[in-house]
Amino acid sequence: MTRHFLRDDDLSPAEQAEILDLALELKRGRFALRPLEGPQTVAVIFDKSSTRTRVSFAVGIADLGGSPLIISTANSQLGGKETASDTARVLERQVAAIVWRTYGQAGLEEMAFGTTVPVINALSDDFHPCQLLADLLTIREHRGDLAGQTLVFLGDGACNMGQSYLLAGATAGMHVRIASPAGYTPTDAVVADATAIAGRTGGSVTLFEDPLEAVVGVDVVITDTWVSMGKEEEKSTRLSDLGHYRVDAAMMALAKPGAHFLHCLPADRGYEVTADVIDGPQSIIWDEAENRLHAQKALLVWLLAQNTASH
């Protein structure tokens, strides 16, 4: 059976750790593994604009010996005349894997159903699992073992980053806190899934409304833009609702001494985070951005190996 990566809990704790180990190896020896030598092609499909996702996948596929085929849905039949499943049936005969940055999670699930090559969620409205692999890799590099670390995500907990932190953090055995106002909380289903995973890994899941209470004593402070793509018409309301979740120096001072700051970027400086924090000594956002490359390469290597073993 073909393995896909559509949401963070598609990986077991052992599998997640294996991929992070491999990412560290590939960071030390960038061209050590070439499973796409040939070159084989990987389709990388974009419904949304992108900087880090596009660059890291294109460069990573090339590093692995392959050729990235960048497809814009605006210039293809996907989402217009053709269904995701029909597109997948065409692509699987010509490419080694399919990467898709899209809106609805249901489209990814349709793409993956019955498809014989790995399908990777490069971002959806519900989850951002590739970013989480990079974030966990960054935390591990700077703070050591993930299990037992406490992180807090501040702001829109219902966004893809907040929900992915719940699942991926729980899988890693971390203590995950989400601080968000009413109306911006993660879905009950995702909270339930993360809580169940944490019960098996020794982690925990806690929801807060008060950001000052949530940030006390944590190892890692995280936020994301309050106005994601597709939410622009809600900007004024969101800025009003989320204003007191801004990460500033006073907020960071409540965390554990030496705590680190993460942001997946792009950042709206002055809104969800102040410049002195994002550019300050506790910020590890540039390592985080680079680690998209290494984590995604490791994911591709791992998925391709799983696919080979199952066929």
PDB file of C-alpha atoms in Angstrom:
ATOM      1  CA  MET A   1       0.000   0.000   0.000  1.00  0.00           C
ATOM      2  CA  THR A   2       1.363   3.424  -0.987  1.00  0.00           C
ATOM      3  CA  ARG A   3       2.195   5.721   1.907  1.00  0.00           C
ATOM      4  CA  HIS A   4       1.126   9.365   1.736  1.00  0.00           C
ATOM      5  CA  PHE A   5       1.707  12.367   4.002  1.00  0.00           C
ATOM      6  CA  LEU A   6      -1.538  14.317   4.195  1.00  0.00           C
ATOM      7  CA  ARG A   7      -1.583  15.198   7.894  1.00  0.00           C
ATOM      8  CA  ASP A   8       0.934  15.052  10.706  1.00  0.00           C
ATOM      9  CA  ASP A   9      -0.432  11.917  12.341  1.00  0.00           C
ATOM     10  CA  ASP A  10       0.055   9.898   9.159  1.00  0.00           C
ATOM     11  CA  LEU A  11       3.422   9.160  10.818  1.00  0.00           C
ATOM     12  CA  SER A  12       3.816   7.103  13.968  1.00  0.00           C
ATOM     13  CA  PRO A  13       6.139   8.462  16.669  1.00  0.00           C
ATOM     14  CA  ALA A  14       8.887   6.077  15.525  1.00  0.00           C
ATOM     15  CA  GLU A  15       8.427   7.067  11.874  1.00  0.00           C
ATOM     16  CA  GLN A  16       8.488  10.764  12.694  1.00  0.00           C
ATOM     17  CA  ALA A  17      11.733  10.300  14.643  1.00  0.00           C
ATOM     18  CA  GLU A  18      13.227   8.255  11.794  1.00  0.00           C
ATOM     19  CA  ILE A  19      12.521  11.034   9.297  1.00  0.00           C
ATOM     20  CA  LEU A  20      13.995  13.686  11.612  1.00  0.00           C
ATOM     21  CA  ASP A  21      17.122  11.533  12.058  1.00  0.00           C
ATOM     22  CA  LEU A  22      17.406  11.245   8.294  1.00  0.00           C
ATOM     23  CA  ALA A  23      16.928  15.011   7.902  1.00  0.00           C
ATOM     24  CA  LEU A  24      19.917  15.624  10.183  1.00  0.00           C
ATOM     25  CA  GLU A  25      21.982  13.210   8.105  1.00  0.00           C
ATOM     26  CA  LEU A  26      20.992  14.971   4.896  1.00  0.00           C
ATOM     27  CA  LYS A  27      21.784  18.342   6.420  1.00  0.00           C
ATOM     28  CA  ARG A  28      25.304  17.138   7.156  1.00  0.00           C
ATOM     29  CA  GLY A  29      25.690  15.466   3.746  1.00  0.00           C
ATOM     30  CA  ARG A  30      23.391  17.300   1.397  1.00  0.00           C
ATOM     31  CA  PHE A  31      23.975  15.101  -1.659  1.00  0.00           C
ATOM     32  CA  ALA A  32      24.532  11.792   0.135  1.00  0.00           C
ATOM     33  CA  LEU A  33      21.303  10.198  -1.120  1.00  0.00           C
ATOM     34  CA  ARG A  34      20.084  10.331  -4.729  1.00  0.00           C
ATOM     35  CA  PRO A  35      16.912   8.193  -4.943  1.00  0.00           C
ATOM     36  CA  LEU A  36      15.555  10.335  -7.793  1.00  0.00           C
ATOM     37  CA  GLU A  37      18.645   9.880  -9.954  1.00  0.00           C
ATOM     38  CA  GLY A  38      17.726   9.521 -13.580  1.00  0.00           C
ATOM     39  CA  PRO A  39      16.382  12.112 -13.191  1.00  0.00           C
ATOM     40  CA  GLN A  40      12.931  11.077 -12.030  1.00  0.00           C
ATOM     41  CA  THR A  41      10.312  13.812 -11.897  1.00  0.00           C
ATOM     42  CA  VAL A  42       8.254  15.020  -8.929  1.00  0.00           C
ATOM     43  CA  ALA A  43       5.122  17.078  -9.658  1.00  0.00           C
ATOM     44  CA  VAL A  44       4.832  20.097  -7.343  1.00  0.00           C
ATOM     45  CA  ILE A  45       1.384  21.679  -7.698  1.00  0.00           C
ATOM     46  CA  PHE A  46       0.449  25.144  -6.430  1.00  0.00           C
ATOM     47  CA  ASP A  47      -3.043  26.521  -5.866  1.00  0.00           C
ATOM     48  CA  LYS A  48      -1.535  29.230  -3.647  1.00  0.00           C
ATOM     49  CA  SER A  49       1.446  31.544  -4.035  1.00  0.00           C
ATOM     50  CA  SER A  50       4.605  30.408  -2.284  1.00  0.00           C
ATOM     51  CA  THR A  51       8.217  31.238  -1.501  1.00  0.00           C
ATOM     52  CA  ARG A  52       9.612  28.720   1.012  1.00  0.00           C
ATOM     53  CA  THR A  53       7.540  25.746  -0.160  1.00  0.00           C
ATOM     54  CA  ARG A  54       8.351  26.280  -3.816  1.00  0.00           C
ATOM     55  CA  VAL A  55      12.068  26.872  -3.304  1.00  0.00           C
ATOM     56  CA  SER A  56      12.636  24.109  -0.752  1.00  0.00           C
ATOM     57  CA  PHE A  57      10.833  21.432  -2.761  1.00  0.00           C
ATOM     58  CA  ALA A  58      12.417  22.451  -6.078  1.00  0.00           C
ATOM     59  CA  VAL A  59      15.915  22.555  -4.610  1.00  0.00           C
ATOM     60  CA  GLY A  60      15.390  19.418  -2.533  1.00  0.00           C
ATOM     61  CA  ILE A  61      14.138  17.345  -5.459  1.00  0.00           C
ATOM     62  CA  ALA A  62      17.175  18.459  -7.483  1.00  0.00           C
ATOM     63  CA  ASP A  63      19.483  17.613  -4.552  1.00  0.00           C
ATOM     64  CA  LEU A  64      18.035  14.083  -4.586  1.00  0.00           C
ATOM     65  CA  GLY A  65      18.877  13.715  -8.279  1.00  0.00           C
ATOM     66  CA  GLY A  66      15.397  14.466  -9.570  1.00  0.00           C
ATOM     67  CA  SER A  67      13.619  17.064 -11.655  1.00  0.00           C
ATOM     68  CA  PRO A  68      10.869  19.242 -10.110  1.00  0.00           C
ATOM     69  CA  LEU A  69       7.865  19.859 -12.359  1.00  0.00           C
ATOM     70  CA  ILE A  70       6.202  23.025 -11.030  1.00  0.00           C
ATOM     71  CA  ILE A  71       2.503  23.184 -11.950  1.00  0.00           C
ATOM     72  CA  SER A  72       0.171  26.122 -11.325  1.00  0.00           C
ATOM     73  CA  THR A  73      -3.461  25.078 -11.140  1.00  0.00           C
ATOM     74  CA  ALA A  74      -4.315  28.373 -12.847  1.00  0.00           C
ATOM     75  CA  ASN A  75      -2.595  26.971 -15.947  1.00  0.00           C
ATOM     76  CA  SER A  76      -3.781  23.366 -15.688  1.00  0.00           C
ATOM     77  CA  GLN A  77      -7.033  21.412 -15.808  1.00  0.00           C
ATOM     78  CA  LEU A  78      -6.909  20.569 -12.077  1.00  0.00           C
ATOM     79  CA  GLY A  79      -9.726  22.288 -10.249  1.00  0.00           C
ATOM     80  CA  GLY A  80     -11.388  23.194 -13.524  1.00  0.00           C
ATOM     81  CA  LYS A  81     -12.449  20.510 -15.938  1.00  0.00           C
ATOM     82  CA  GLU A  82     -10.588  17.692 -14.196  1.00  0.00           C
ATOM     83  CA  THR A  83     -10.990  16.097 -10.782  1.00  0.00           C
ATOM     84  CA  ALA A  84      -8.088  15.537  -8.413  1.00  0.00           C
ATOM     85  CA  SER A  85      -8.396  11.769  -8.798  1.00  0.00           C
ATOM     86  CA  ASP A  86      -8.277  11.956 -12.602  1.00  0.00           C
ATOM     87  CA  THR A  87      -5.237  14.229 -12.443  1.00  0.00           C
ATOM     88  CA  ALA A  88      -3.523  11.770 -10.100  1.00  0.00           C
ATOM     89  CA  ARG A  89      -4.157   8.871 -12.491  1.00  0.00           C
ATOM     90  CA  VAL A  90      -2.423  10.812 -15.239  1.00  0.00           C
ATOM     91  CA  LEU A  91       0.497  11.981 -13.117  1.00  0.00           C
ATOM     92  CA  GLU A  92       1.241   8.661 -11.392  1.00  0.00           C
ATOM     93  CA  ARG A  93       2.295   7.113 -14.722  1.00  0.00           C
ATOM     94  CA  GLN A  94       4.935   9.800 -15.250  1.00  0.00           C
ATOM     95  CA  VAL A  95       6.177  11.073 -11.862  1.00  0.00           C
ATOM     96  CA  ALA A  96       7.696   9.553  -8.730  1.00  0.00           C
ATOM     97  CA  ALA A  97       5.621  11.633  -6.283  1.00  0.00           C
ATOM     98  CA  ILE A  98       3.014  14.396  -6.148  1.00  0.00           C
ATOM     99  CA  VAL A  99       3.313  17.446  -3.887  1.00  0.00           C
ATOM    100  CA  TRP A 100       0.296  19.767  -3.622  1.00  0.00           C
ATOM    101  CA  ARG A 101      -0.138  23.157  -1.911  1.00  0.00           C
ATOM    102  CA  THR A 102      -3.883  23.697  -1.885  1.00  0.00           C
ATOM    103  CA  TYR A 103      -6.961  24.833   0.022  1.00  0.00           C
ATOM    104  CA  GLY A 104      -9.286  21.973   0.969  1.00  0.00           C
ATOM    105  CA  GLN A 105      -7.975  18.870   2.712  1.00  0.00           C
ATOM    106  CA  ALA A 106     -10.623  16.825   0.889  1.00  0.00           C
ATOM    107  CA  GLY A 107      -8.889  17.437  -2.444  1.00  0.00           C
ATOM    108  CA  LEU A 108      -5.657  15.955  -1.107  1.00  0.00           C
ATOM    109  CA  GLU A 109      -7.512  12.929   0.203  1.00  0.00           C
ATOM    110  CA  GLU A 110      -9.142  12.441  -3.183  1.00  0.00           C
ATOM    111  CA  MET A 111      -5.780  12.831  -4.919  1.00  0.00           C
ATOM    112  CA  ALA A 112      -4.198  10.192  -2.688  1.00  0.00           C
ATOM    113  CA  PHE A 113      -7.018   7.649  -2.746  1.00  0.00           C
ATOM    114  CA  GLY A 114      -5.878   4.723  -4.870  1.00  0.00           C
ATOM    115  CA  THR A 115      -2.868   6.641  -6.215  1.00  0.00           C
ATOM    116  CA  THR A 116       0.255   4.517  -6.667  1.00  0.00           C
ATOM    117  CA  VAL A 117       2.816   7.254  -5.929  1.00  0.00           C
ATOM    118  CA  PRO A 118       3.190   9.211  -2.662  1.00  0.00           C
ATOM    119  CA  VAL A 119       1.075  12.351  -2.293  1.00  0.00           C
ATOM    120  CA  ILE A 120       2.427  15.036   0.042  1.00  0.00           C
ATOM    121  CA  ASN A 121       0.442  17.843   1.627  1.00  0.00           C
ATOM    122  CA  ALA A 122       2.582  20.951   1.090  1.00  0.00           C
ATOM    123  CA  LEU A 123      -0.125  23.008   2.856  1.00  0.00           C
ATOM    124  CA  SER A 124      -3.882  22.907   3.156  1.00  0.00           C
ATOM    125  CA  ASP A 125      -6.388  24.981   5.087  1.00  0.00           C
ATOM    126  CA  ASP A 126      -6.385  22.322   7.823  1.00  0.00           C
ATOM    127  CA  PHE A 127      -2.755  21.232   8.172  1.00  0.00           C
ATOM    128  CA  HIS A 128       0.832  22.185   7.297  1.00  0.00           C
ATOM    129  CA  PRO A 129       2.695  18.942   8.096  1.00  0.00           C
ATOM    130  CA  CYS A 130       5.861  19.598   6.075  1.00  0.00           C
ATOM    131  CA  GLN A 131       6.385  22.837   7.996  1.00  0.00           C
ATOM    132  CA  LEU A 132       6.001  20.937  11.255  1.00  0.00           C
ATOM    133  CA  LEU A 133       8.736  18.477  10.323  1.00  0.00           C
ATOM    134  CA  ALA A 134      11.026  21.462   9.745  1.00  0.00           C
ATOM    135  CA  ASP A 135       9.946  23.069  13.025  1.00  0.00           C
ATOM    136  CA  LEU A 136      10.501  19.904  15.037  1.00  0.00           C
ATOM    137  CA  LEU A 137      13.906  19.484  13.398  1.00  0.00           C
ATOM    138  CA  THR A 138      14.803  23.050  14.394  1.00  0.00           C
ATOM    139  CA  ILE A 139      13.660  22.591  17.991  1.00  0.00           C
ATOM    140  CA  ARG A 140      15.625  19.354  18.221  1.00  0.00           C
ATOM    141  CA  GLU A 141      18.776  21.027  16.892  1.00  0.00           C
ATOM    142  CA  HIS A 142      18.568  23.863  19.418  1.00  0.00           C
ATOM    143  CA  ARG A 143      17.023  22.147  22.455  1.00  0.00           C
ATOM    144  CA  GLY A 144      17.744  18.425  22.205  1.00  0.00           C
ATOM    145  CA  ASP A 145      15.206  15.635  22.607  1.00  0.00           C
ATOM    146  CA  LEU A 146      11.678  16.690  21.740  1.00  0.00           C
ATOM    147  CA  ALA A 147       9.885  14.525  24.285  1.00  0.00           C
ATOM    148  CA  GLY A 148       9.003  16.521  27.383  1.00  0.00           C
ATOM    149  CA  GLN A 149       9.553  19.944  25.791  1.00  0.00           C
ATOM    150  CA  THR A 150       6.724  22.454  26.191  1.00  0.00           C
ATOM    151  CA  LEU A 151       5.638  24.716  23.359  1.00  0.00           C
ATOM    152  CA  VAL A 152       2.898  27.283  22.980  1.00  0.00           C
ATOM    153  CA  PHE A 153       1.224  28.417  19.785  1.00  0.00           C
ATOM    154  CA  LEU A 154      -0.340  31.870  20.143  1.00  0.00           C
ATOM    155  CA  GLY A 155      -3.056  33.386  17.964  1.00  0.00           C
ATOM    156  CA  ASP A 156      -5.355  31.618  15.519  1.00  0.00           C
ATOM    157  CA  GLY A 157      -5.405  28.078  16.865  1.00  0.00           C
ATOM    158  CA  ALA A 158      -7.818  26.985  14.143  1.00  0.00           C
ATOM    159  CA  CYS A 159      -5.281  27.715  11.406  1.00  0.00           C
ATOM    160  CA  ASN A 160      -3.298  24.938   9.747  1.00  0.00           C
ATOM    161  CA  MET A 161      -0.221  25.646  11.882  1.00  0.00           C
ATOM    162  CA  GLY A 162      -2.095  25.479  15.169  1.00  0.00           C
ATOM    163  CA  GLN A 163      -3.722  22.174  14.227  1.00  0.00           C
ATOM    164  CA  SER A 164      -0.497  20.671  12.912  1.00  0.00           C
ATOM    165  CA  TYR A 165       1.335  21.634  16.099  1.00  0.00           C
ATOM    166  CA  LEU A 166      -1.247  19.691  18.092  1.00  0.00           C
ATOM    167  CA  LEU A 167      -0.793  16.510  16.059  1.00  0.00           C
ATOM    168  CA  ALA A 168       2.947  16.656  15.378  1.00  0.00           C
ATOM    169  CA  GLY A 169       3.857  17.871  18.853  1.00  0.00           C
ATOM    170  CA  ALA A 170       1.793  15.168  20.511  1.00  0.00           C
ATOM    171  CA  THR A 171       3.379  12.565  18.213  1.00  0.00           C
ATOM    172  CA  ALA A 172       6.801  13.753  19.400  1.00  0.00           C
ATOM    173  CA  GLY A 173       5.787  13.447  23.070  1.00  0.00           C
ATOM    174  CA  MET A 174       5.734  17.212  23.623  1.00  0.00           C
ATOM    175  CA  HIS A 175       3.465  19.286  25.837  1.00  0.00           C
ATOM    176  CA  VAL A 176       1.479  21.414  23.388  1.00  0.00           C
ATOM    177  CA  ARG A 177      -0.377  24.536  24.449  1.00  0.00           C
ATOM    178  CA  ILE A 178      -2.655  26.491  22.126  1.00  0.00           C
ATOM    179  CA  ALA A 179      -3.656  30.010  23.222  1.00  0.00           C
ATOM    180  CA  SER A 180      -6.466  31.551  21.201  1.00  0.00           C
ATOM    181  CA  PRO A 181      -9.703  33.482  21.707  1.00  0.00           C
ATOM    182  CA  ALA A 182     -13.168  32.010  21.338  1.00  0.00           C
ATOM    183  CA  GLY A 183     -13.929  31.412  17.697  1.00  0.00           C
ATOM    184  CA  TYR A 184     -10.283  30.700  16.865  1.00  0.00           C
ATOM    185  CA  THR A 185      -9.825  27.352  18.598  1.00  0.00           C
ATOM    186  CA  PRO A 186      -8.754  24.134  16.869  1.00  0.00           C
ATOM    187  CA  THR A 187     -11.493  21.744  15.798  1.00  0.00           C
ATOM    188  CA  ASP A 188     -12.778  19.329  18.411  1.00  0.00           C
ATOM    189  CA  ALA A 189     -11.794  16.405  16.188  1.00  0.00           C
ATOM    190  CA  VAL A 190      -8.164  17.496  15.926  1.00  0.00           C
ATOM    191  CA  VAL A 191      -7.959  18.187  19.668  1.00  0.00           C
ATOM    192  CA  ALA A 192      -9.375  14.724  20.352  1.00  0.00           C
ATOM    193  CA  ASP A 193      -6.927  13.067  17.957  1.00  0.00           C
ATOM    194  CA  ALA A 194      -3.968  14.937  19.470  1.00  0.00           C
ATOM    195  CA  THR A 195      -5.081  14.141  23.014  1.00  0.00           C
ATOM    196  CA  ALA A 196      -5.298  10.439  22.156  1.00  0.00           C
ATOM    197  CA  ILE A 197      -1.803  10.494  20.633  1.00  0.00           C
ATOM    198  CA  ALA A 198      -0.392  12.368  23.644  1.00  0.00           C
ATOM    199  CA  GLY A 199      -1.848   9.703  25.911  1.00  0.00           C
ATOM    200  CA  ARG A 200       0.354   7.147  24.156  1.00  0.00           C
ATOM    201  CA  THR A 201       3.527   9.257  23.880  1.00  0.00           C
ATOM    202  CA  GLY A 202       3.615  10.957  27.276  1.00  0.00           C
ATOM    203  CA  GLY A 203       2.846  14.386  25.844  1.00  0.00           C
ATOM    204  CA  SER A 204      -0.133  16.590  26.599  1.00  0.00           C
ATOM    205  CA  VAL A 205      -2.565  18.997  24.969  1.00  0.00           C
ATOM    206  CA  THR A 206      -3.909  22.096  26.718  1.00  0.00           C
ATOM    207  CA  LEU A 207      -6.064  24.907  25.347  1.00  0.00           C
ATOM    208  CA  PHE A 208      -5.851  28.404  26.834  1.00  0.00           C
ATOM    209  CA  GLU A 209      -7.646  31.665  26.240  1.00  0.00           C
ATOM    210  CA  ASP A 210      -5.250  33.824  28.272  1.00  0.00           C
ATOM    211  CA  PRO A 211      -1.946  34.127  26.358  1.00  0.00           C
ATOM    212  CA  LEU A 212      -0.016  35.321  29.412  1.00  0.00           C
ATOM    213  CA  GLU A 213      -1.015  32.213  31.356  1.00  0.00           C
ATOM    214  CA  ALA A 214      -0.215  29.953  28.410  1.00  0.00           C
ATOM    215  CA  VAL A 215       3.321  31.231  27.814  1.00  0.00           C
ATOM    216  CA  VAL A 216       4.599  30.857  31.391  1.00  0.00           C
ATOM    217  CA  GLY A 217       7.575  28.488  31.594  1.00  0.00           C
ATOM    218  CA  VAL A 218       7.465  27.189  28.031  1.00  0.00           C
ATOM    219  CA  ASP A 219      10.518  26.148  26.019  1.00  0.00           C
ATOM    220  CA  VAL A 220       9.320  27.398  22.625  1.00  0.00           C
ATOM    221  CA  VAL A 221       7.007  30.276  21.701  1.00  0.00           C
ATOM    222  CA  ILE A 222       5.372  30.128  18.271  1.00  0.00           C
ATOM    223  CA  THR A 223       3.009  32.264  16.264  1.00  0.00           C
ATOM    224  CA  ASP A 224       1.855  32.673  12.674  1.00  0.00           C
ATOM    225  CA  THR A 225       0.193  35.346  10.566  1.00  0.00           C
ATOM    226  CA  TRP A 226      -3.288  36.282  11.712  1.00  0.00           C
ATOM    227  CA  VAL A 227      -4.469  36.899   8.137  1.00  0.00           C
ATOM    228  CA  SER A 228      -3.762  33.823   6.014  1.00  0.00           C
ATOM    229  CA  MET A 229      -4.379  33.587   2.272  1.00  0.00           C
ATOM    230  CA  GLY A 230      -8.110  33.590   1.670  1.00  0.00           C
ATOM    231  CA  LYS A 231      -8.826  35.474   4.926  1.00  0.00           C
ATOM    232  CA  GLU A 232      -7.968  38.976   3.697  1.00  0.00           C
ATOM    233  CA  GLU A 233     -11.562  40.212   3.911  1.00  0.00           C
ATOM    234  CA  GLU A 234     -11.504  39.401   7.655  1.00  0.00           C
ATOM    235  CA  LYS A 235      -8.345  41.416   8.351  1.00  0.00           C
ATOM    236  CA  SER A 236      -9.804  44.191  10.510  1.00  0.00           C
ATOM    237  CA  THR A 237     -11.822  41.747  12.620  1.00  0.00           C
ATOM    238  CA  ARG A 238      -8.870  39.414  13.064  1.00  0.00           C
ATOM    239  CA  LEU A 239      -6.495  42.189  14.098  1.00  0.00           C
ATOM    240  CA  SER A 240      -9.004  43.297  16.704  1.00  0.00           C
ATOM    241  CA  ASP A 241      -9.721  39.797  18.020  1.00  0.00           C
ATOM    242  CA  LEU A 242      -6.102  38.648  18.148  1.00  0.00           C
ATOM    243  CA  GLY A 243      -4.289  41.831  19.156  1.00  0.00           C
ATOM    244  CA  HIS A 244      -3.431  40.782  22.712  1.00  0.00           C
ATOM    245  CA  TYR A 245      -1.829  37.545  21.433  1.00  0.00           C
ATOM    246  CA  ARG A 246       1.076  39.500  19.891  1.00  0.00           C
ATOM    247  CA  VAL A 247       4.475  38.081  20.802  1.00  0.00           C
ATOM    248  CA  ASP A 248       6.639  40.885  22.173  1.00  0.00           C
ATOM    249  CA  ALA A 249       9.545  41.115  24.600  1.00  0.00           C
ATOM    250  CA  ALA A 250       7.217  41.105  27.610  1.00  0.00           C
ATOM    251  CA  MET A 251       5.554  37.934  26.360  1.00  0.00           C
ATOM    252  CA  MET A 252       8.908  36.216  25.766  1.00  0.00           C
ATOM    253  CA  ALA A 253      10.029  37.184  29.282  1.00  0.00           C
ATOM    254  CA  LEU A 254       7.300  34.949  30.723  1.00  0.00           C
ATOM    255  CA  ALA A 255       8.680  31.888  28.949  1.00  0.00           C
ATOM    256  CA  LYS A 256      11.515  29.770  30.289  1.00  0.00           C
ATOM    257  CA  PRO A 257      14.896  31.580  30.325  1.00  0.00           C
ATOM    258  CA  GLY A 258      16.581  30.816  27.005  1.00  0.00           C
ATOM    259  CA  ALA A 259      13.287  29.916  25.331  1.00  0.00           C
ATOM    260  CA  HIS A 260      13.230  30.047  21.537  1.00  0.00           C
ATOM    261  CA  PHE A 261      10.884  31.759  19.096  1.00  0.00           C
ATOM    262  CA  LEU A 262       9.546  30.214  15.877  1.00  0.00           C
ATOM    263  CA  HIS A 263       7.466  31.606  13.011  1.00  0.00           C
ATOM    264  CA  CYS A 264       6.890  29.741   9.748  1.00  0.00           C
ATOM    265  CA  LEU A 265       6.927  33.001   7.731  1.00  0.00           C
ATOM    266  CA  PRO A 266       5.957  35.226   6.048  1.00  0.00           C
ATOM    267  CA  ALA A 267       5.525  37.445   9.110  1.00  0.00           C
ATOM    268  CA  ASP A 268       3.404  40.558   9.471  1.00  0.00           C
ATOM    269  CA  ARG A 269       5.863  42.433  11.654  1.00  0.00           C
ATOM    270  CA  GLY A 270       4.180  44.545  14.263  1.00  0.00           C
ATOM    271  CA  TYR A 271       1.041  42.459  14.210  1.00  0.00           C
ATOM    272  CA  GLU A 272       1.532  38.891  15.488  1.00  0.00           C
ATOM    273  CA  VAL A 273       5.181  39.535  16.461  1.00  0.00           C
ATOM    274  CA  THR A 274       7.326  42.578  17.124  1.00  0.00           C
ATOM    275  CA  ALA A 275      10.566  43.199  15.244  1.00  0.00           C
ATOM    276  CA  ASP A 276      12.715  42.996  18.382  1.00  0.00           C
ATOM    277  CA  VAL A 277      11.532  39.409  18.954  1.00  0.00           C
ATOM    278  CA  ILE A 278      11.683  38.097  15.392  1.00  0.00           C
ATOM    279  CA  ASP A 279      15.147  39.634  14.897  1.00  0.00           C
ATOM    280  CA  GLY A 280      16.312  38.974  18.453  1.00  0.00           C
ATOM    281  CA  PRO A 281      18.656  36.363  19.943  1.00  0.00           C
ATOM    282  CA  GLN A 282      15.871  33.939  20.876  1.00  0.00           C
ATOM    283  CA  SER A 283      14.567  33.747  17.309  1.00  0.00           C
ATOM    284  CA  ILE A 284      15.587  30.701  15.256  1.00  0.00           C
ATOM    285  CA  ILE A 285      13.358  31.434  12.272  1.00  0.00           C
ATOM    286  CA  TRP A 286      16.121  31.361   9.649  1.00  0.00           C
ATOM    287  CA  ASP A 287      17.225  27.879  10.714  1.00  0.00           C
ATOM    288  CA  GLU A 288      13.537  26.953  10.646  1.00  0.00           C
ATOM    289  CA  ALA A 289      13.172  28.244   7.069  1.00  0.00           C
ATOM    290  CA  GLU A 290      16.301  26.385   5.907  1.00  0.00           C
ATOM    291  CA  ASN A 291      15.137  23.191   7.560  1.00  0.00           C
ATOM    292  CA  ARG A 292      12.159  22.988   5.213  1.00  0.00           C
ATOM    293  CA  LEU A 293      14.731  21.789   2.654  1.00  0.00           C
ATOM    294  CA  HIS A 294      16.281  19.081   4.809  1.00  0.00           C
ATOM    295  CA  ALA A 295      13.047  17.823   6.386  1.00  0.00           C
ATOM    296  CA  GLN A 296      11.236  17.546   3.050  1.00  0.00           C
ATOM    297  CA  LYS A 297      14.152  15.760   1.433  1.00  0.00           C
ATOM    298  CA  ALA A 298      14.101  13.252   4.275  1.00  0.00           C
ATOM    299  CA  LEU A 299      10.343  12.843   3.888  1.00  0.00           C
ATOM    300  CA  LEU A 300      10.679  12.192   0.154  1.00  0.00           C
ATOM    301  CA  VAL A 301      13.483   9.670   0.664  1.00  0.00           C
ATOM    302  CA  TRP A 302      11.446   7.877   3.332  1.00  0.00           C
ATOM    303  CA  LEU A 303       8.198   7.804   1.341  1.00  0.00           C
ATOM    304  CA  LEU A 304       9.949   6.598  -1.826  1.00  0.00           C
ATOM    305  CA  ALA A 305      11.588   3.801   0.164  1.00  0.00           C
ATOM    306  CA  GLN A 306       8.226   2.800   1.664  1.00  0.00           C
ATOM    307  CA  ASN A 307       6.681   2.796  -1.790  1.00  0.00           C
ATOM    308  CA  THR A 308       9.457   0.601  -3.195  1.00  0.00           C
ATOM    309  CA  ALA A 309       9.114  -1.859  -0.333  1.00  0.00           C
ATOM    310  CA  SER A 310       5.333  -2.134  -0.783  1.00  0.00           C
ATOM    311  CA  HIS A 311       5.468  -2.844  -4.507  1.00  0.00           C
TER     312      HIS A 311
END
